[in-house]
């Protein structure tokens, strides 16, 4: 049964690749088809436990991933350390208690259900695959089983020789170099020096500033790197 499932899903992926190399874009497209969700994103952890988006199937996925990065909470955060984080209705009271800032923000952005699957090697989490849906409701047993198999395929691609490259929206791999938001990493380092704190604390301060001023974390990072914003002394 499990072998049949893997074979069926692999054929779907290969069909999308059209005899070319399989990429994250092809696996995510198969995931959307198999699970009935509206969008999929794949993120990886980097040094300092920061997030790097490797692929997003739509602007919606990018927007909600941006909320996760800025707010530092939500299923996308819990999925790294706590195993699968399945939120079938982000407007539900339990979700609002668990993620008081993220849940209403995600619903406002157009996501009512979010299913996050960890990408793990042994006991080490290297990233997550996030499935976004505009309508609330559980994923269902069979669709969840398909998603878990597809998450394994995503992990295999990430660990492959070309995993250091980024998938473009058209499914091709981009050239090596840089993170999607290098300014966040640079700004974290600068705030570490400015405040004399650890990288994790510096990232928390950046997130707090972004949230308090209703800005994206990447935009705050750009201001820090450009020295338009400084923490410490006349700290904002």
mmCIF file of C-alpha atoms in Angstrom:
data_model
loop_
_atom_site.group_PDB
_atom_site.id
_atom_site.type_symbol
_atom_site.label_atom_id
_atom_site.label_comp_id
_atom_site.label_asym_id
_atom_site.label_seq_id
_atom_site.Cartn_x
_atom_site.Cartn_y
_atom_site.Cartn_z
ATOM 1 C CA UNK A 1 0.000 0.000 0.000
ATOM 2 C CA UNK A 2 2.730 2.472 0.979
ATOM 3 C CA UNK A 3 4.793 1.437 -2.041
ATOM 4 C CA UNK A 4 1.789 2.007 -4.306
ATOM 5 C CA UNK A 5 1.276 5.461 -2.820
ATOM 6 C CA UNK A 6 4.901 6.446 -3.356
ATOM 7 C CA UNK A 7 4.876 5.116 -6.906
ATOM 8 C CA UNK A 8 1.653 6.970 -7.753
ATOM 9 C CA UNK A 9 2.943 10.267 -6.390
ATOM 10 C CA UNK A 10 6.345 9.869 -8.020
ATOM 11 C CA UNK A 11 4.664 9.384 -11.409
ATOM 12 C CA UNK A 12 2.762 12.634 -10.839
ATOM 13 C CA UNK A 13 5.997 14.459 -10.096
ATOM 14 C CA UNK A 14 7.808 13.012 -13.114
ATOM 15 C CA UNK A 15 4.903 13.909 -15.392
ATOM 16 C CA UNK A 16 5.234 17.543 -14.299
ATOM 17 C CA UNK A 17 8.986 17.478 -14.886
ATOM 18 C CA UNK A 18 8.348 16.456 -18.534
ATOM 19 C CA UNK A 19 11.507 14.344 -18.830
ATOM 20 C CA UNK A 20 13.608 17.079 -17.227
ATOM 21 C CA UNK A 21 15.232 17.088 -13.781
ATOM 22 C CA UNK A 22 12.809 17.028 -10.853
ATOM 23 C CA UNK A 23 12.757 20.254 -8.823
ATOM 24 C CA UNK A 24 10.993 21.564 -5.739
ATOM 25 C CA UNK A 25 8.499 23.285 -8.040
ATOM 26 C CA UNK A 26 7.411 19.952 -9.498
ATOM 27 C CA UNK A 27 7.025 18.334 -6.071
ATOM 28 C CA UNK A 28 5.057 21.310 -4.733
ATOM 29 C CA UNK A 29 2.769 21.274 -7.782
ATOM 30 C CA UNK A 30 2.099 17.583 -7.158
ATOM 31 C CA UNK A 31 1.432 18.387 -3.500
ATOM 32 C CA UNK A 32 -1.178 21.003 -4.390
ATOM 33 C CA UNK A 33 -2.897 18.526 -6.702
ATOM 34 C CA UNK A 34 -2.778 15.586 -4.283
ATOM 35 C CA UNK A 35 -3.901 17.455 -1.162
ATOM 36 C CA UNK A 36 -6.268 20.088 -2.525
ATOM 37 C CA UNK A 37 -4.485 23.001 -0.877
ATOM 38 C CA UNK A 38 -4.021 26.402 -2.513
ATOM 39 C CA UNK A 39 -0.298 26.972 -2.030
ATOM 40 C CA UNK A 40 2.879 25.321 -0.753
ATOM 41 C CA UNK A 41 6.174 26.675 0.545
ATOM 42 C CA UNK A 42 9.440 24.981 1.501
ATOM 43 C CA UNK A 43 11.714 26.623 4.042
ATOM 44 C CA UNK A 44 15.030 25.600 5.556
ATOM 45 C CA UNK A 45 16.806 26.503 8.765
ATOM 46 C CA UNK A 46 20.094 28.344 8.490
ATOM 47 C CA UNK A 47 22.760 29.369 10.964
ATOM 48 C CA UNK A 48 21.210 30.919 14.057
ATOM 49 C CA UNK A 49 17.937 29.059 13.441
ATOM 50 C CA UNK A 50 16.826 31.660 10.889
ATOM 51 C CA UNK A 51 14.491 30.712 8.047
ATOM 52 C CA UNK A 52 15.291 30.653 4.353
ATOM 53 C CA UNK A 53 12.510 30.219 1.814
ATOM 54 C CA UNK A 54 13.671 27.792 -0.870
ATOM 55 C CA UNK A 55 10.439 27.763 -2.849
ATOM 56 C CA UNK A 56 6.942 29.257 -2.696
ATOM 57 C CA UNK A 57 4.208 28.359 -5.156
ATOM 58 C CA UNK A 58 2.435 31.720 -4.946
ATOM 59 C CA UNK A 59 2.515 35.204 -3.498
ATOM 60 C CA UNK A 60 0.091 34.016 -0.807
ATOM 61 C CA UNK A 61 2.657 31.491 0.417
ATOM 62 C CA UNK A 62 5.362 34.159 0.402
ATOM 63 C CA UNK A 63 3.157 36.587 2.327
ATOM 64 C CA UNK A 64 2.295 34.111 5.083
ATOM 65 C CA UNK A 65 5.893 32.915 5.289
ATOM 66 C CA UNK A 66 6.803 36.567 5.748
ATOM 67 C CA UNK A 67 4.359 36.774 8.641
ATOM 68 C CA UNK A 68 5.958 33.702 10.226
ATOM 69 C CA UNK A 69 9.417 35.262 9.954
ATOM 70 C CA UNK A 70 8.301 38.645 11.259
ATOM 71 C CA UNK A 71 6.111 37.425 14.124
ATOM 72 C CA UNK A 72 8.187 34.406 15.140
ATOM 73 C CA UNK A 73 5.138 32.267 15.892
ATOM 74 C CA UNK A 74 2.653 29.993 14.159
ATOM 75 C CA UNK A 75 2.529 26.428 12.816
ATOM 76 C CA UNK A 76 5.564 27.174 10.668
ATOM 77 C CA UNK A 77 7.628 27.788 13.816
ATOM 78 C CA UNK A 78 6.233 24.884 15.824
ATOM 79 C CA UNK A 79 6.802 22.482 12.945
ATOM 80 C CA UNK A 80 10.561 22.766 13.313
ATOM 81 C CA UNK A 81 10.678 21.409 16.831
ATOM 82 C CA UNK A 82 7.329 19.834 17.685
ATOM 83 C CA UNK A 83 6.611 17.623 14.678
ATOM 84 C CA UNK A 84 3.669 18.137 12.295
ATOM 85 C CA UNK A 85 1.654 21.241 13.152
ATOM 86 C CA UNK A 86 -1.820 20.932 11.637
ATOM 87 C CA UNK A 87 -4.138 23.926 12.007
ATOM 88 C CA UNK A 88 -7.440 23.135 10.282
ATOM 89 C CA UNK A 89 -9.043 26.446 11.279
ATOM 90 C CA UNK A 90 -6.839 29.374 12.235
ATOM 91 C CA UNK A 91 -9.916 31.352 13.226
ATOM 92 C CA UNK A 92 -10.707 28.783 15.919
ATOM 93 C CA UNK A 93 -10.345 29.937 19.525
ATOM 94 C CA UNK A 94 -7.666 27.330 20.294
ATOM 95 C CA UNK A 95 -5.496 28.571 17.422
ATOM 96 C CA UNK A 96 -5.900 32.178 18.545
ATOM 97 C CA UNK A 97 -4.798 31.227 22.038
ATOM 98 C CA UNK A 98 -1.804 29.253 20.765
ATOM 99 C CA UNK A 99 -0.767 31.856 18.144
ATOM 100 C CA UNK A 100 -2.438 35.084 19.303
ATOM 101 C CA UNK A 101 -0.691 37.333 16.792
ATOM 102 C CA UNK A 102 -0.038 35.008 13.852
ATOM 103 C CA UNK A 103 -3.475 33.332 13.613
ATOM 104 C CA UNK A 104 -5.575 36.479 12.986
ATOM 105 C CA UNK A 105 -2.874 37.911 10.710
ATOM 106 C CA UNK A 106 -2.838 34.751 8.568
ATOM 107 C CA UNK A 107 -6.636 34.726 8.308
ATOM 108 C CA UNK A 108 -6.567 38.378 7.255
ATOM 109 C CA UNK A 109 -4.002 37.471 4.589
ATOM 110 C CA UNK A 110 -6.337 34.816 3.193
ATOM 111 C CA UNK A 111 -5.205 31.581 4.868
ATOM 112 C CA UNK A 112 -7.690 29.742 7.095
ATOM 113 C CA UNK A 113 -5.921 26.368 7.299
ATOM 114 C CA UNK A 114 -2.195 25.671 7.512
ATOM 115 C CA UNK A 115 -0.510 22.285 7.653
ATOM 116 C CA UNK A 116 3.224 22.234 8.412
ATOM 117 C CA UNK A 117 5.311 19.080 8.013
ATOM 118 C CA UNK A 118 8.881 18.868 9.359
ATOM 119 C CA UNK A 119 11.733 17.875 7.070
ATOM 120 C CA UNK A 120 14.004 15.805 9.285
ATOM 121 C CA UNK A 121 17.163 13.744 9.044
ATOM 122 C CA UNK A 122 17.095 11.487 12.075
ATOM 123 C CA UNK A 123 16.380 13.797 14.985
ATOM 124 C CA UNK A 124 17.655 16.892 13.184
ATOM 125 C CA UNK A 125 15.125 19.230 11.558
ATOM 126 C CA UNK A 126 16.449 20.887 8.410
ATOM 127 C CA UNK A 127 13.253 22.645 7.382
ATOM 128 C CA UNK A 128 9.504 22.424 6.900
ATOM 129 C CA UNK A 129 7.000 22.110 4.087
ATOM 130 C CA UNK A 130 3.936 24.319 4.628
ATOM 131 C CA UNK A 131 0.577 23.726 2.958
ATOM 132 C CA UNK A 132 -1.813 26.707 2.832
ATOM 133 C CA UNK A 133 -5.552 26.631 2.202
ATOM 134 C CA UNK A 134 -8.060 29.454 1.968
ATOM 135 C CA UNK A 135 -10.908 27.375 3.403
ATOM 136 C CA UNK A 136 -10.929 25.833 6.911
ATOM 137 C CA UNK A 137 -11.185 22.090 7.494
ATOM 138 C CA UNK A 138 -8.914 19.108 8.193
ATOM 139 C CA UNK A 139 -6.578 17.760 5.545
ATOM 140 C CA UNK A 140 -7.932 14.223 5.873
ATOM 141 C CA UNK A 141 -6.097 10.962 6.483
ATOM 142 C CA UNK A 142 -5.339 10.019 2.880
ATOM 143 C CA UNK A 143 -4.297 13.493 1.829
ATOM 144 C CA UNK A 144 -2.085 13.802 4.901
ATOM 145 C CA UNK A 145 -0.450 10.476 4.036
ATOM 146 C CA UNK A 146 0.224 11.775 0.504
ATOM 147 C CA UNK A 147 1.654 15.001 1.916
ATOM 148 C CA UNK A 148 4.048 13.101 4.189
ATOM 149 C CA UNK A 149 5.369 11.083 1.246
ATOM 150 C CA UNK A 150 5.824 14.245 -0.795
ATOM 151 C CA UNK A 151 7.618 15.894 2.140
ATOM 152 C CA UNK A 152 10.103 13.004 2.045
ATOM 153 C CA UNK A 153 10.711 13.776 -1.623
ATOM 154 C CA UNK A 154 11.278 17.448 -0.816
ATOM 155 C CA UNK A 155 13.814 16.438 1.833
ATOM 156 C CA UNK A 156 15.634 14.207 -0.646
ATOM 157 C CA UNK A 157 15.923 17.126 -3.082
ATOM 158 C CA UNK A 158 17.205 19.432 -0.355
ATOM 159 C CA UNK A 159 19.912 16.943 0.580
ATOM 160 C CA UNK A 160 20.869 16.243 -3.022
ATOM 161 C CA UNK A 161 24.010 17.735 -4.519
ATOM 162 C CA UNK A 162 22.128 20.682 -5.996
ATOM 163 C CA UNK A 163 20.146 21.519 -2.902
ATOM 164 C CA UNK A 164 22.197 24.636 -2.232
ATOM 165 C CA UNK A 165 20.604 26.238 -5.259
ATOM 166 C CA UNK A 166 17.237 27.972 -5.265
ATOM 167 C CA UNK A 167 14.225 26.924 -7.308
ATOM 168 C CA UNK A 168 12.792 29.676 -9.442
ATOM 169 C CA UNK A 169 9.052 30.126 -9.906
ATOM 170 C CA UNK A 170 9.302 28.472 -13.336
ATOM 171 C CA UNK A 171 10.725 25.346 -11.688
ATOM 172 C CA UNK A 172 14.321 25.775 -12.837
ATOM 173 C CA UNK A 173 17.209 26.041 -10.393
ATOM 174 C CA UNK A 174 18.796 29.430 -9.952
ATOM 175 C CA UNK A 175 22.514 29.989 -9.596
ATOM 176 C CA UNK A 176 24.146 29.583 -6.223
ATOM 177 C CA UNK A 177 24.539 32.612 -4.043
ATOM 178 C CA UNK A 178 22.874 34.562 -1.283
ATOM 179 C CA UNK A 179 19.828 33.885 0.815
ATOM 180 C CA UNK A 180 16.421 35.123 -0.201
ATOM 181 C CA UNK A 181 16.585 37.829 2.494
ATOM 182 C CA UNK A 182 20.311 38.319 3.209
ATOM 183 C CA UNK A 183 19.548 41.693 4.784
ATOM 184 C CA UNK A 184 17.881 39.934 7.727
ATOM 185 C CA UNK A 185 21.027 37.928 8.415
ATOM 186 C CA UNK A 186 23.266 40.973 7.960
ATOM 187 C CA UNK A 187 21.055 43.100 10.192
ATOM 188 C CA UNK A 188 21.026 40.409 12.871
ATOM 189 C CA UNK A 189 24.812 40.483 12.930
ATOM 190 C CA UNK A 190 24.891 44.264 13.142
ATOM 191 C CA UNK A 191 22.363 44.378 16.000
ATOM 192 C CA UNK A 192 24.386 41.677 17.779
ATOM 193 C CA UNK A 193 27.324 44.094 17.811
ATOM 194 C CA UNK A 194 25.232 47.200 18.573
ATOM 195 C CA UNK A 195 23.519 45.659 21.616
ATOM 196 C CA UNK A 196 26.176 43.162 22.683
ATOM 197 C CA UNK A 197 23.676 40.291 22.620
ATOM 198 C CA UNK A 198 23.446 36.861 20.981
ATOM 199 C CA UNK A 199 22.199 36.442 17.419
ATOM 200 C CA UNK A 200 18.944 34.894 18.637
ATOM 201 C CA UNK A 201 18.232 37.855 20.941
ATOM 202 C CA UNK A 202 19.130 40.295 18.156
ATOM 203 C CA UNK A 203 16.641 38.601 15.852
ATOM 204 C CA UNK A 204 13.946 38.871 18.545
ATOM 205 C CA UNK A 205 14.631 42.614 18.833
ATOM 206 C CA UNK A 206 14.358 43.025 15.063
ATOM 207 C CA UNK A 207 11.083 41.096 15.016
ATOM 208 C CA UNK A 208 9.678 43.147 17.892
ATOM 209 C CA UNK A 209 10.532 46.393 16.097
ATOM 210 C CA UNK A 210 8.983 45.162 12.847
ATOM 211 C CA UNK A 211 5.788 44.112 14.591
ATOM 212 C CA UNK A 212 5.500 47.295 16.657
ATOM 213 C CA UNK A 213 5.855 49.442 13.535
ATOM 214 C CA UNK A 214 3.707 47.196 11.285
ATOM 215 C CA UNK A 215 6.580 46.549 8.886
ATOM 216 C CA UNK A 216 8.077 43.523 7.189
ATOM 217 C CA UNK A 217 11.155 42.115 8.874
ATOM 218 C CA UNK A 218 13.084 42.244 5.588
ATOM 219 C CA UNK A 219 12.381 45.998 5.248
ATOM 220 C CA UNK A 220 13.583 46.644 8.794
ATOM 221 C CA UNK A 221 16.697 44.613 7.999
ATOM 222 C CA UNK A 222 17.392 46.781 4.955
ATOM 223 C CA UNK A 223 17.184 49.926 7.088
ATOM 224 C CA UNK A 224 19.652 48.490 9.609
ATOM 225 C CA UNK A 225 22.101 47.436 6.904
ATOM 226 C CA UNK A 226 21.820 50.870 5.254
ATOM 227 C CA UNK A 227 22.387 52.455 8.693
ATOM 228 C CA UNK A 228 19.060 54.284 8.568
ATOM 229 C CA UNK A 229 18.113 52.442 11.759
ATOM 230 C CA UNK A 230 20.337 51.654 14.708
ATOM 231 C CA UNK A 231 19.724 49.712 17.918
ATOM 232 C CA UNK A 232 21.555 50.806 21.066
ATOM 233 C CA UNK A 233 22.309 54.308 22.323
ATOM 234 C CA UNK A 234 19.326 56.146 20.877
ATOM 235 C CA UNK A 235 17.654 52.787 20.432
ATOM 236 C CA UNK A 236 14.257 52.817 18.663
#
